[in-house]
CSV table of C-alpha atoms and ligand atoms in Angstrom, one decimal:
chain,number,residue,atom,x,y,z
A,1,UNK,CA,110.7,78.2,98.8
A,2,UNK,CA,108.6,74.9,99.0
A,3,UNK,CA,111.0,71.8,98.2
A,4,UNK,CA,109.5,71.1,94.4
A,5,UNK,CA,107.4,68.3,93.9
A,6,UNK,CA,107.3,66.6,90.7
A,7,UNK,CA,103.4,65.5,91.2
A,8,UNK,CA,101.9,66.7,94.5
A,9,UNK,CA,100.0,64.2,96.0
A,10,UNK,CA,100.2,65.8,99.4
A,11,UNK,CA,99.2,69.1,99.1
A,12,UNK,CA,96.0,67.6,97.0
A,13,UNK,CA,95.2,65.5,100.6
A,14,UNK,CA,95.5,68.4,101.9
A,15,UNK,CA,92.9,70.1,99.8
A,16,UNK,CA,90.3,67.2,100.2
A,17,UNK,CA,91.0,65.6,103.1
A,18,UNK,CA,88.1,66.2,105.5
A,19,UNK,CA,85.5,65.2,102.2
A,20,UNK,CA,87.5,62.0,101.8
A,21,UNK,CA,87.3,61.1,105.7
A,22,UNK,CA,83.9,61.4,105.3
A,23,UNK,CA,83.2,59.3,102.0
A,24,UNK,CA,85.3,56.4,103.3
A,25,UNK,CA,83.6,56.2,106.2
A,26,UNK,CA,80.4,56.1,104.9
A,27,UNK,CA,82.0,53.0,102.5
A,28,UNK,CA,83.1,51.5,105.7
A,29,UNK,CA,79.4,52.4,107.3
A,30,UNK,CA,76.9,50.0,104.5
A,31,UNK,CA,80.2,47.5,103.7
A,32,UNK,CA,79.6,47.4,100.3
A,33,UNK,CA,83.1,47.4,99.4
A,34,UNK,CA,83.3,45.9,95.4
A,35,UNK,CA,81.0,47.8,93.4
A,36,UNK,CA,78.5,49.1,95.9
A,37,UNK,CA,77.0,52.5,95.0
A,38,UNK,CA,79.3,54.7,94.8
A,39,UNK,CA,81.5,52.9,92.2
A,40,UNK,CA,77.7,53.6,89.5
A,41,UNK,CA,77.9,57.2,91.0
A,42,UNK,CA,81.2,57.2,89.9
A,43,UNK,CA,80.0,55.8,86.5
A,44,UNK,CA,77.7,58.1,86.2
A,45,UNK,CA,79.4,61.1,86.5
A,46,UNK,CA,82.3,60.2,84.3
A,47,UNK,CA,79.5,59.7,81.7
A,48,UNK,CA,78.6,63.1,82.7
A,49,UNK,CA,81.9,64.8,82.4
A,50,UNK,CA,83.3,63.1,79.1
A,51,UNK,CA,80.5,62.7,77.1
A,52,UNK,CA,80.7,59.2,76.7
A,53,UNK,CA,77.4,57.3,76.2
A,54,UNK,CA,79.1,54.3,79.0
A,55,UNK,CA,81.5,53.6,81.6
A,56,UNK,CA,82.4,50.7,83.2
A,57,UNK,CA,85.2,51.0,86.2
A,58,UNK,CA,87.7,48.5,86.0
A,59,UNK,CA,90.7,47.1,88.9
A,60,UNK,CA,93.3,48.9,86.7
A,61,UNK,CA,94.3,51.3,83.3
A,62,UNK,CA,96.0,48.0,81.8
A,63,UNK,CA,92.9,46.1,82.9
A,64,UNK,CA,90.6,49.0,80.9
A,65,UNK,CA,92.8,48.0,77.6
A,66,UNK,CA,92.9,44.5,78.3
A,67,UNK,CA,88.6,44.0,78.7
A,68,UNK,CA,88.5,46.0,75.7
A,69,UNK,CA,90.4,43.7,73.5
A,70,UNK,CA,89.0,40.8,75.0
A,71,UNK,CA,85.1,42.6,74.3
A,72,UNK,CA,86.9,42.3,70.7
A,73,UNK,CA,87.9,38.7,70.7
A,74,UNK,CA,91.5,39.8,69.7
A,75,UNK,CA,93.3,36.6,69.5
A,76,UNK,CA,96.4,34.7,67.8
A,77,UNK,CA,97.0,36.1,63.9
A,78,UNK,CA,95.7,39.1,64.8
A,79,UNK,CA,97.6,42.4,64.4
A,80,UNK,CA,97.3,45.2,66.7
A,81,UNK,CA,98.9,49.3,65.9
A,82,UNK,CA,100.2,50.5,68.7
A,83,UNK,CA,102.7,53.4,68.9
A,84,UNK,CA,106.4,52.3,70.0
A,85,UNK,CA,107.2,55.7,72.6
A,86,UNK,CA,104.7,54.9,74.7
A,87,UNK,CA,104.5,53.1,78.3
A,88,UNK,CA,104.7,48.7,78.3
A,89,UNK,CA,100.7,48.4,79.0
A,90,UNK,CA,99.8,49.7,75.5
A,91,UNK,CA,101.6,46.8,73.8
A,92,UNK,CA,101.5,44.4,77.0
A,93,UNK,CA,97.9,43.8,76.7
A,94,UNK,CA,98.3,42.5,73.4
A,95,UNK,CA,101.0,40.4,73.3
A,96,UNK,CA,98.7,38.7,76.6
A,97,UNK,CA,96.0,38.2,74.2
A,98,UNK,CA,98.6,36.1,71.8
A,99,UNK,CA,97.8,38.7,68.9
A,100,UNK,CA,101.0,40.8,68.0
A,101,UNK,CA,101.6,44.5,68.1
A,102,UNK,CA,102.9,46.5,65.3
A,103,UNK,CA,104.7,49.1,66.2
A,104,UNK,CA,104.2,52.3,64.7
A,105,UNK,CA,106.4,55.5,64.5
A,106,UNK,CA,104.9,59.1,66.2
A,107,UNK,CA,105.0,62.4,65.4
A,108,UNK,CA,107.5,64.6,66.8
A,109,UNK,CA,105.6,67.8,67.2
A,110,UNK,CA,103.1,65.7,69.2
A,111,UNK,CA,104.6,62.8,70.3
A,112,UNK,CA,101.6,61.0,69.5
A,113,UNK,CA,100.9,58.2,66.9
A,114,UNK,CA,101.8,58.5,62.8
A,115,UNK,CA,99.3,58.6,60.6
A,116,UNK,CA,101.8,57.9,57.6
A,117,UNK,CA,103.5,55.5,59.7
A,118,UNK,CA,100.5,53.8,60.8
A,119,UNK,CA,99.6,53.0,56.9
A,120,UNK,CA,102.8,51.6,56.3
A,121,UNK,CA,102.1,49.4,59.5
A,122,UNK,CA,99.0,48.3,58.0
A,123,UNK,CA,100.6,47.2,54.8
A,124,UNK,CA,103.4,45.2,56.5
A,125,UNK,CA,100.8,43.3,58.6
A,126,UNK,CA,99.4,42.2,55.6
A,127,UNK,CA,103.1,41.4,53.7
A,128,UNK,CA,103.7,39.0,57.2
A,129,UNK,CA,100.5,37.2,57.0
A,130,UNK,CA,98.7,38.6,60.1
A,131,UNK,CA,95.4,39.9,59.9
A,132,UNK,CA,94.9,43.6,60.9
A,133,UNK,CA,92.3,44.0,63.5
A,134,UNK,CA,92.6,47.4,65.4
A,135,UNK,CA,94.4,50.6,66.3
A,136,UNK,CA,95.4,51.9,69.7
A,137,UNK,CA,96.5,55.1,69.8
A,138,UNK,CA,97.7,56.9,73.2
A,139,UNK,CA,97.6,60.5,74.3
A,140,UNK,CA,101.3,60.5,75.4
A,141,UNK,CA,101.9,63.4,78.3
A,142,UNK,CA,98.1,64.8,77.9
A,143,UNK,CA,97.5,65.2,74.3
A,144,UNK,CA,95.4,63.1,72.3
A,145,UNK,CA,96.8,61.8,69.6
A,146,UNK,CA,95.1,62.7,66.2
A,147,UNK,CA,91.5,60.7,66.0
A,148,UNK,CA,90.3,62.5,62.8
A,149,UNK,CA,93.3,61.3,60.8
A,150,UNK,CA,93.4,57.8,62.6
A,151,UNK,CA,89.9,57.2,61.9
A,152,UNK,CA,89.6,58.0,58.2
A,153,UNK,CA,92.5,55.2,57.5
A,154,UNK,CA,90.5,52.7,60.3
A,155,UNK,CA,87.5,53.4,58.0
A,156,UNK,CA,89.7,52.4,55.0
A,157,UNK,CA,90.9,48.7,56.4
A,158,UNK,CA,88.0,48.1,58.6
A,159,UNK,CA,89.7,48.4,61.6
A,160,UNK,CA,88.5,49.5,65.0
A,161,UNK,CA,90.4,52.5,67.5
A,162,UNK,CA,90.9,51.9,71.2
A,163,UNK,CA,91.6,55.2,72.4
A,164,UNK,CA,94.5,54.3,75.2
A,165,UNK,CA,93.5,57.9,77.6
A,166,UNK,CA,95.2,57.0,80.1
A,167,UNK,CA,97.4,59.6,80.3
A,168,UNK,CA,95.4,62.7,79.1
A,169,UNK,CA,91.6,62.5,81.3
A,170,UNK,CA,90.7,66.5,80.8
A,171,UNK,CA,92.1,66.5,77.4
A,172,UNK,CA,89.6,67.3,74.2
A,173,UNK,CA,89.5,68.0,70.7
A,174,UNK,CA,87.0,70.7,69.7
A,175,UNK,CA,85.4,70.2,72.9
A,176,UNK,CA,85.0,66.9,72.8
A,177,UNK,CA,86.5,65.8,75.7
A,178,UNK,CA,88.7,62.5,76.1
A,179,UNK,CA,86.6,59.7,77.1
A,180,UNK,CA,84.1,60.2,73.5
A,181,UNK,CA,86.8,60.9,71.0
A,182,UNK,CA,87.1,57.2,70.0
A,183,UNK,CA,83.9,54.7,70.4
A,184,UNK,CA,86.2,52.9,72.8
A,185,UNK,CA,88.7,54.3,75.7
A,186,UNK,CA,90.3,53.6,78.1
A,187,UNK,CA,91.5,55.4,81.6
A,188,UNK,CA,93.7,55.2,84.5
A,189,UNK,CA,93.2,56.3,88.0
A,190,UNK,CA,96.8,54.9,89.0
A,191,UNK,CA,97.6,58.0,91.6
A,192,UNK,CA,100.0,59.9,89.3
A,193,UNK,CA,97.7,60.7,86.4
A,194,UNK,CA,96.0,63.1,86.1
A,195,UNK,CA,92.7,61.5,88.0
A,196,UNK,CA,94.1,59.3,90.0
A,197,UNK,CA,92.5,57.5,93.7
A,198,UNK,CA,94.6,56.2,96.3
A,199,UNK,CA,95.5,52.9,94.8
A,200,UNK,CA,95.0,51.5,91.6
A,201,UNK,CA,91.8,52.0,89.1
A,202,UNK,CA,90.8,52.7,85.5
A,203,UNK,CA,88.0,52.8,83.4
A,204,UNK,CA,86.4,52.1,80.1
A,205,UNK,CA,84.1,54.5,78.0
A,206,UNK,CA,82.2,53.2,75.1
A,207,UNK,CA,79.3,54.3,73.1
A,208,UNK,CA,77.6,50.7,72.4
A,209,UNK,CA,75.0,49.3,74.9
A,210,UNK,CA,75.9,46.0,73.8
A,211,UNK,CA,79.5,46.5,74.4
A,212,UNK,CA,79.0,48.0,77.7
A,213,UNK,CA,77.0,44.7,78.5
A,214,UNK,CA,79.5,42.4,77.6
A,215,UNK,CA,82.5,44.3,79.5
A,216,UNK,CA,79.7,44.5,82.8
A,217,UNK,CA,80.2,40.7,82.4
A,218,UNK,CA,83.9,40.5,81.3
A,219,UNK,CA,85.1,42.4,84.2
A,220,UNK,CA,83.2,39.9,86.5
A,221,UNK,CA,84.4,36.4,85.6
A,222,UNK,CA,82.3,36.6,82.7
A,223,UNK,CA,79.0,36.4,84.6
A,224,UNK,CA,75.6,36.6,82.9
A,225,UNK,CA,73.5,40.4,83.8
A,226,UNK,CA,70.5,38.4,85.5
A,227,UNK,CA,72.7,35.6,87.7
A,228,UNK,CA,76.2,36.2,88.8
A,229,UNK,CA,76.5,32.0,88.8
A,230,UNK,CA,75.8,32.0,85.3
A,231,UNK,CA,78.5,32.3,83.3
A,232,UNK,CA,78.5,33.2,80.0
A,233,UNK,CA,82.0,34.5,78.6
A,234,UNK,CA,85.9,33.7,79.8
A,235,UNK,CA,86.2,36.9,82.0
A,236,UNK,CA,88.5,38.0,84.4
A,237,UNK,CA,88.3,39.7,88.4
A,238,UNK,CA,88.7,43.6,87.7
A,239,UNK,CA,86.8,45.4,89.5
A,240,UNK,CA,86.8,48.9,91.2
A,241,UNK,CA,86.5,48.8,95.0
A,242,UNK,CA,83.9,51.2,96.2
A,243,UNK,CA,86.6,53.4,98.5
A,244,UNK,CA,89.0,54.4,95.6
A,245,UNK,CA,85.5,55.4,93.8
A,246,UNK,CA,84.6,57.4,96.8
A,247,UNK,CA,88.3,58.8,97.0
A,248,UNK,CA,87.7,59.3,93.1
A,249,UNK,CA,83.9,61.2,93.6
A,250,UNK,CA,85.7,63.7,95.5
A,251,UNK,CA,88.2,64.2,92.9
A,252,UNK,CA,86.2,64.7,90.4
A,253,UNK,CA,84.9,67.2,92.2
A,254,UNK,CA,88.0,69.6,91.6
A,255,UNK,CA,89.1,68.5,89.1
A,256,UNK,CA,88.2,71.0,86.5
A,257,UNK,CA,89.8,73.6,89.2
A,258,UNK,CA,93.0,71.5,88.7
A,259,UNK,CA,92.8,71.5,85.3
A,260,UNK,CA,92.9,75.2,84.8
A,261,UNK,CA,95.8,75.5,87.2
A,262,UNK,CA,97.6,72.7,84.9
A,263,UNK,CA,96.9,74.8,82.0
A,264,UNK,CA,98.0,77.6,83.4
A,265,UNK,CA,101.6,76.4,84.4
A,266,UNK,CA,101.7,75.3,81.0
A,267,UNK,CA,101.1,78.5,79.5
A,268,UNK,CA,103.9,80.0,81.6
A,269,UNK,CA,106.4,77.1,80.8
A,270,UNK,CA,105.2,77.9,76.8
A,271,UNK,CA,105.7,81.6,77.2
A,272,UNK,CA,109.2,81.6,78.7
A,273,UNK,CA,111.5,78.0,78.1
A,274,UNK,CA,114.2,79.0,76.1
A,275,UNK,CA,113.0,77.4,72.4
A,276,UNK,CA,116.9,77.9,71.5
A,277,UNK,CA,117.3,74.7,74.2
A,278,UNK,CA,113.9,73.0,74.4
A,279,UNK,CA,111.6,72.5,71.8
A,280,UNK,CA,108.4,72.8,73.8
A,281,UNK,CA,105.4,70.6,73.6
A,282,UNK,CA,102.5,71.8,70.9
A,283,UNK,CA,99.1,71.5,71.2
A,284,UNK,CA,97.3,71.3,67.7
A,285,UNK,CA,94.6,73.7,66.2
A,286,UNK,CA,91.3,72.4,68.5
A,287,UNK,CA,93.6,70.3,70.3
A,288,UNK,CA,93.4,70.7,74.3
A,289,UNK,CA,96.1,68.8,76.5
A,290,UNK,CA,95.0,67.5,79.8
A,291,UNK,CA,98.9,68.4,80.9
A,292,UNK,CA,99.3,65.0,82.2
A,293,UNK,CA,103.0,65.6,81.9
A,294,UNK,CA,105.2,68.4,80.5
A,295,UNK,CA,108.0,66.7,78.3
A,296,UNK,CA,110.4,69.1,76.5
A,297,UNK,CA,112.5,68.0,74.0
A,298,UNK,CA,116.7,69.1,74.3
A,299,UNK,CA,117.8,70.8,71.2
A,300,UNK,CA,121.1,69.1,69.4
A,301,UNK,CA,123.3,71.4,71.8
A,302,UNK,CA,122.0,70.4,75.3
A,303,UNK,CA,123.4,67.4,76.3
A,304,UNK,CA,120.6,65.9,78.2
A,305,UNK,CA,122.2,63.3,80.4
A,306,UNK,CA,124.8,66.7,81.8
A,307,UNK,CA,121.1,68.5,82.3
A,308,UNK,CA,119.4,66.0,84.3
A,309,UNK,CA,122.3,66.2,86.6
A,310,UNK,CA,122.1,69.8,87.0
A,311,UNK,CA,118.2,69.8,87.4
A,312,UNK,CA,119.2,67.5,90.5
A,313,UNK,CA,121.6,69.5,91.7
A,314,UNK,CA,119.2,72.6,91.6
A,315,UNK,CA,116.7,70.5,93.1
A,316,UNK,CA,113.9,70.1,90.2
A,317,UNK,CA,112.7,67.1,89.8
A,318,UNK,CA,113.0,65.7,86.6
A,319,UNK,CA,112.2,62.5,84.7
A,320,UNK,CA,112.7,60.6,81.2
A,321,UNK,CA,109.5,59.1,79.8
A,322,UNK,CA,110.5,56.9,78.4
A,323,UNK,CA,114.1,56.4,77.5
A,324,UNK,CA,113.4,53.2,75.2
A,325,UNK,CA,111.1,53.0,72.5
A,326,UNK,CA,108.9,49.6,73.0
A,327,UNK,CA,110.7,48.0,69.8
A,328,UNK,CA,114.1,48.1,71.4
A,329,UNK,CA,112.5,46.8,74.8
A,330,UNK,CA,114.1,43.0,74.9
A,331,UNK,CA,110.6,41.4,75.0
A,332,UNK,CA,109.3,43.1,72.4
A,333,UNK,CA,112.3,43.6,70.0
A,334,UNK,CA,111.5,40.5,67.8
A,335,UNK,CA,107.7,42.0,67.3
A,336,UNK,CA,107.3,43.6,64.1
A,337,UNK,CA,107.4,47.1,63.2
A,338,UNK,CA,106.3,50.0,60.5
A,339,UNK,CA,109.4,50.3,58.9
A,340,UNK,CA,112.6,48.9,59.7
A,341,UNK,CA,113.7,51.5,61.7
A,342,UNK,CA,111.4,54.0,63.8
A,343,UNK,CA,113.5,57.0,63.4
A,344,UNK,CA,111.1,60.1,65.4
A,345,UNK,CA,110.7,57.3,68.7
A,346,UNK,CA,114.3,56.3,68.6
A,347,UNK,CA,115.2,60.3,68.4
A,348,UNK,CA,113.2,61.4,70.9
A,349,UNK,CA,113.9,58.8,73.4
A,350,UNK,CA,117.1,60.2,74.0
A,351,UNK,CA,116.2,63.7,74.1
A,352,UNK,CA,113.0,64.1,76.3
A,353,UNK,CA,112.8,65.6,79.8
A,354,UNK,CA,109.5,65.9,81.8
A,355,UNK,CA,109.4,68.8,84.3
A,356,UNK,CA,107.5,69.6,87.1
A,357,UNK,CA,103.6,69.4,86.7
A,358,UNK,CA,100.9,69.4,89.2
A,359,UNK,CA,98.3,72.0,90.3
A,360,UNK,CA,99.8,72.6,93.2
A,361,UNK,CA,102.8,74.1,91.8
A,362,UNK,CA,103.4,77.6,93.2
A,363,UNK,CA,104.7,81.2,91.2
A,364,UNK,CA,107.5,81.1,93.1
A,365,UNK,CA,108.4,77.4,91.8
A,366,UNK,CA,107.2,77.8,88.5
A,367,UNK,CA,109.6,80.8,88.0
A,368,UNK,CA,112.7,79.3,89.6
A,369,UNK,CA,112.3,76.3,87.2
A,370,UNK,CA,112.2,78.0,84.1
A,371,UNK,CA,114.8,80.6,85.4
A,372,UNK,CA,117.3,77.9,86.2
A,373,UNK,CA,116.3,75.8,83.0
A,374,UNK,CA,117.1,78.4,80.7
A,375,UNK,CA,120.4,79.0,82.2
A,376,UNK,CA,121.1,75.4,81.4
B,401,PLP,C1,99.6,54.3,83.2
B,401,PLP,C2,99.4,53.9,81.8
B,401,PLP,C3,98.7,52.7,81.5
B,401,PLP,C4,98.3,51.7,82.5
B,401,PLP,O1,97.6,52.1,83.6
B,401,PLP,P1,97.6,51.3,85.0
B,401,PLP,O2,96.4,51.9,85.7
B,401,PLP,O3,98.9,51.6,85.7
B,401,PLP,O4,97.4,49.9,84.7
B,401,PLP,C5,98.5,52.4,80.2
B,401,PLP,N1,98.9,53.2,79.2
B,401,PLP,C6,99.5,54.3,79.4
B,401,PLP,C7,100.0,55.1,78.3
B,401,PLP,C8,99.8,54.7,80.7
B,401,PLP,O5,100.5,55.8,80.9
């Protein structure tokens, strides 16, 4: 057997490697290298695939969050939800912008945000003097989070939802796929999600022209759309270079063959985990994971720090996302929270394992890491 990858980067290269000679050579051919035409082919298509009305590329997934909130004039005394089991960027982009994040509890069937929780944030924003402004909720390991339910209490305080997707492109809800199920999201292409390029990239999708104008500029130092000397916001650099676009194009290109093979190695890890040891991740009714990750969760018995070892030893590659809730990070432990303490994200931090997940993974592999798993 295949030495077990825990994302397979190689074998993808493999796949596409003669398609990807070819589009970066025609990118080294006309020379256009920021934003030449294959970064609005890109656009286009991701309009294409999630339904989104908009997309502008951007340098980075942090970047996408960050030209978002700055699209928003978030600024100092303002309060931003963000869930606390999530990874630094969510919350990072925030504190840059000198508003605060709240840090909210999640679910622990779906590891995403709490709608409960979330109202109790909103109330203690108000108790501390800060003025609410918006929610970002993240698709952690695939799934999005819960949009309905988010978007009926944003309705309520007047807030506004930045979907954080960068974890979960191929996800939907009711076939609505991720990149429309908030008026604003953002993507990675950072290589290990699950549309990545070969360096770093991410995206925006929004359904307002006049937002989609203002990031256009935002992402360019701020530059007016008729003369790129003219400047008429405080932007930033973050742009997409046009060779991770064409690395991306041809990505996009199987990706929905990926997809099913991600689903399907999810339906077999579902099926057959012991759920006496590992309480398995759950997809809501309508809810569709893009199987960015597969996270299980050890039951009180199964020591996890013992079964990490073990996975090693059996040569599984295994890894803890994440193993400290952003409210006990040191730089963000004096930031307020929910409640006092955020018992599901504090819980589950110590108790999560993700396992093997690619499309590449084979029968064979699949079968061997349940077998030795449930022998744990
Ligand atoms: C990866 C990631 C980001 C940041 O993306 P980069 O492209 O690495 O900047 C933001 N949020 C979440 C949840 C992520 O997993």
């Amino acid at each position: 057997m295949q030495q077990i990858q825990f994302i397979d980067l190689k074998t993808q290269q493999q796949v596409i490697k003669n398609q990807v000679n070819e589009a970066i050579s025609r990118v080294l051919e006309h020379g256009q290298y920021i934003l030449g035409p294959e970064v609005s082919e890109l656009e286009s298509k991701l309009c294409d695939y999630t339904g989104a009305k908009y997309t502008v590329t951007c340098a980075n997934g942090t970047d996408a969050l960050k030209l978002l909130l700055m699209a928003n004039n978030v600024r100092v005394n303002d309060a931003v939800f963000v869930p606390s089991f999530t990874f630094a960027a969510t919350a990072e982009v925030v504190s840059h912008l000198k508003a605060t994040p709240i840090f909210i509890d999640i679910c622990e069937d779906t590891f995403n945000m709490c709608p409960k929780s979330l109202e109790s944030g909103i109330l203690h924003a108000k108790q501390i003097g800060l003025n609410p402004k918006g929610i970002i909720p993240v698709d952690l390991f695939g799934l999005p989070a819960d949009y309905p339910t988010i978007q009926e209490i944003a309705n309520m305080h007047n807030l506004w939802i930045l979907a954080d997707s960068a974890q979960s492109f191929g996800g939907a809800i009711n076939n609505h796929k991720v990149g429309s199920l908030a008026p604003m999201s953002a993507t990675s292409f950072f290589p290990a999600k699950p549309l990545g390029c070969y360096g770093d990239g991410g995206a925006i999708f929004v359904n307002s022209e006049e937002l989609d104008s203002k990031l256009r500029s935002l992402r360019m130092h701020g530059a007016s759309p008729t003369d790129r000397y003219d400047h008429i916001h405080i932007g930033i650099n973050s742009r997409l270079d046009s060779m991770q676009a064409a690395v991306l194009l041809e990505k996009l290109k199987i990706f929905d063959i990926e997809l099913e093979k991600r689903k399907k190695i999810a339906k077999f890890y579902l099926d057959n985990l012991d759920q006496t040891k590992f309480k398995l991740p759950f997809e809501p009714k309508g809810f569709k994971s893009g199987w960015g990750l597969f996270t299980i969760i050890c039951q009180d018995q199964i020591d996890r720090e013992k079964l990490l070892n073990y996975l090693k030893e059996q040569q599984i590659p295994a890894t803890v996302y994440y193993r400290k809730p952003m409210h006990k990070q040191p730089i963000y432990q004096n930031c307020p929270s929910a409640t006092n303490n955020l018992p599901i994200s504090e819980k589950l931090a110590n108790k999560v394992v993700s396992i093997p997940m690619h499309p590449y993974l084979t029968d064979e592999q699949i079968e061997y890491i349940v077998t030795k798993l449930n022998k744990f």
